[in-house]
C-alpha cells in the first residue's frame, strides 16, 4: 500500500486543472474523485446531467494521472457501500491512515455544512482551500452584499467592471455606456432563421455510464443518449468557447431573448451553452471573458460593443452576483416563500404534454437537451409557475433536476428569486410576471398554439392572459405600491367590470383545470 499522508477530495464541480493543488506532484497525496450515490440522488437529475458530470470527472481523473498525480476514481460500484459523502471520507482516511484531509470549499451550502461537520478524529488535520474559480472572493461577499436586503445587480456589475478593468477606458465604460440591454431584445423574424448557426456538438461515449446508472437504479428524467453532446474536458470546453465567439457572439446580444419553434437549431440559437463547462470549472470565468473580448478587439471583428457587453454582463455581473446573493442569505434563503405559493407543480413540467405551445416547446427542449436559455426559463416555465402560485420548493426541484448547469448556488437564486419572487425582492425589484403578449412579442410560439393569445377570457384564451391578472389581484397589497408594477393596476382599474369578472373567472377555471391546459 502507498504511504499517503494526505487525501484531497475533488468534487464533481471542481474540475479546475489550473488549481494550485496541481502545481506540484507529491507521491504522498492521494486525490479522490468519486461518483457518490448521495449526489446522484439528492434530486432526480436529468440523465444527461448525470452523464456529463460522471464523464467529466472520469476524464479529469485521467488527466491528473497523466500529469503524474496519484488519483483514485471511484464509480458508483465502489461507493455503493457508503451511506454518505462523510461516510466515504471517514472510511478512506482510516483505510489509508492519512494525517491530513484537504478539500476545496463547496459552492453549495448543504455540502459546505457537511464538510464543516466532518468528524475525523482529533489526530487528523482538516484543511479547506479556496476553489480558485470565482472572481469575487468568498470572504468579500459579506462586505459586498447586504443580507436580507435588495442589492442592485447593476451597481455590483459596474464595480466588477472597474475592479477587473473589463471593457473600460480609464474609469469610464467603453462606448460611454455601461449597459446595452435595451438594444438586445430583438425577435427572430422568418428571414433570420436561416442564419442561425448549427451548434457545435460533441460525441462523448457514455454507454458504460448509462449502464452503471441503470444498474444502481438511479432515478433520472429526460432523454438519454449514448453520445453525449456536452463538453467533458477543458479542451472540448475551449473548442465550444471559440465556436461561440466566432459564430454566435456577433448576434448573441440582439437575439439573446428571442425564442422560436422553427428550425433544427431553435434550441441553441446564438447562446454559448458554456454554463456546464463553467459550473463544473472546466473553464474559468476570466478565461471566458478575456477570450470573448479578444474576438471583439480584432480589427476584422464582426462583434460590436452591444454584443460583447451583453455577454460579459452575464459572466462578470449576473453569475458572480447570483452566487454572492446565495451565500449572503443562506440557509434561510431556501425557505423563502414570500407570496405563500402552495400549488403543486403540474405534471406536464415532467412530460411536456400540454396544449400551451410555449410551455410545450420550452419543456420538450429541456427534457431533450437538459438545456433552455434564460428567457425560456424565466418568462415561460418560470412565469407560468409564478402566475399559477406553484410552491417554490417544487419549482426549485424541477429546475435543479432538468438543467445540465443546475447546481444549487446558481439555480436557487435564479428560481426562488428572479423567477418566482419568493424572496420578496432580494434579487428582482418586481415580479417577472407577464401575459401571453410578452411571449408573442419575443417568439413565434403563439402562432401555432391551441390557445389564442389575443383573447382574454374565452375558452380559447391563452391561460397566461387571465392568470397574469389573477396573480396581480391576489398580490395587489404587495405590488400596487411598487412603482414598477403600479401601471398595471391603473390599467386594471380602467377595465369594464364585466371584463374583469370574466378574466378572473377564466383564471379560476385554468387553475382548477391546470393539469389539462
Coordinates of N, CA and C in Angstrom, one line a residue, residues 39-47 50 213-214 216-222 401:
X39 N -24.9 12.3 -4.1 CA -25.0 13.4 -5.1 C -25.9 13.0 -6.3
X40 N -25.9 11.8 -6.6 CA -26.7 11.3 -7.8 C -28.2 11.3 -7.5
X41 N -28.6 11.3 -6.2 CA -30.0 11.1 -5.8 C -30.6 12.2 -5.0
X42 N -29.9 13.2 -4.6 CA -30.5 14.2 -3.7 C -31.6 15.0 -4.4
X43 N -31.6 14.9 -5.7 CA -32.7 15.3 -6.6 C -32.7 14.4 -7.8
X44 N -33.9 14.3 -8.5 CA -33.9 13.4 -9.6 C -33.3 14.2 -10.8
X45 N -32.1 13.9 -11.1 CA -31.3 14.7 -12.2 C -31.7 14.2 -13.6
X46 N -31.5 15.2 -14.5 CA -31.6 14.8 -15.9 C -30.5 13.8 -16.2
X47 N -30.8 12.8 -17.0 CA -29.8 11.8 -17.3 C -28.6 12.3 -18.0
X50 N -26.4 13.8 -15.2 CA -25.6 12.8 -14.6 C -24.4 12.3 -15.4
X213 N -25.6 3.7 -14.2 CA -26.7 4.4 -13.6 C -27.9 3.5 -13.5
X214 N -28.2 2.7 -14.6 CA -29.3 1.8 -14.6 C -29.1 0.7 -13.6
X216 N -27.6 0.7 -10.8 CA -27.7 1.2 -9.4 C -29.1 1.8 -9.2
X217 N -29.9 1.7 -10.2 CA -31.3 2.2 -10.1 C -31.4 3.7 -9.6
X218 N -30.5 4.5 -10.3 CA -30.5 5.9 -10.0 C -31.6 6.5 -10.9
X219 N -32.6 7.1 -10.3 CA -33.7 7.7 -11.0 C -33.3 8.9 -11.8
X220 N -33.8 9.1 -12.9 CA -33.5 10.3 -13.7 C -34.7 10.7 -14.6
X221 N -34.5 11.9 -15.2 CA -35.5 12.4 -16.1 C -34.8 12.7 -17.4
X222 N -35.6 13.0 -18.5 CA -35.1 13.5 -19.7 C -34.6 12.4 -20.7
X401 N -33.4 19.7 -11.3 CA -33.4 18.4 -11.9 C -33.1 18.5 -13.4

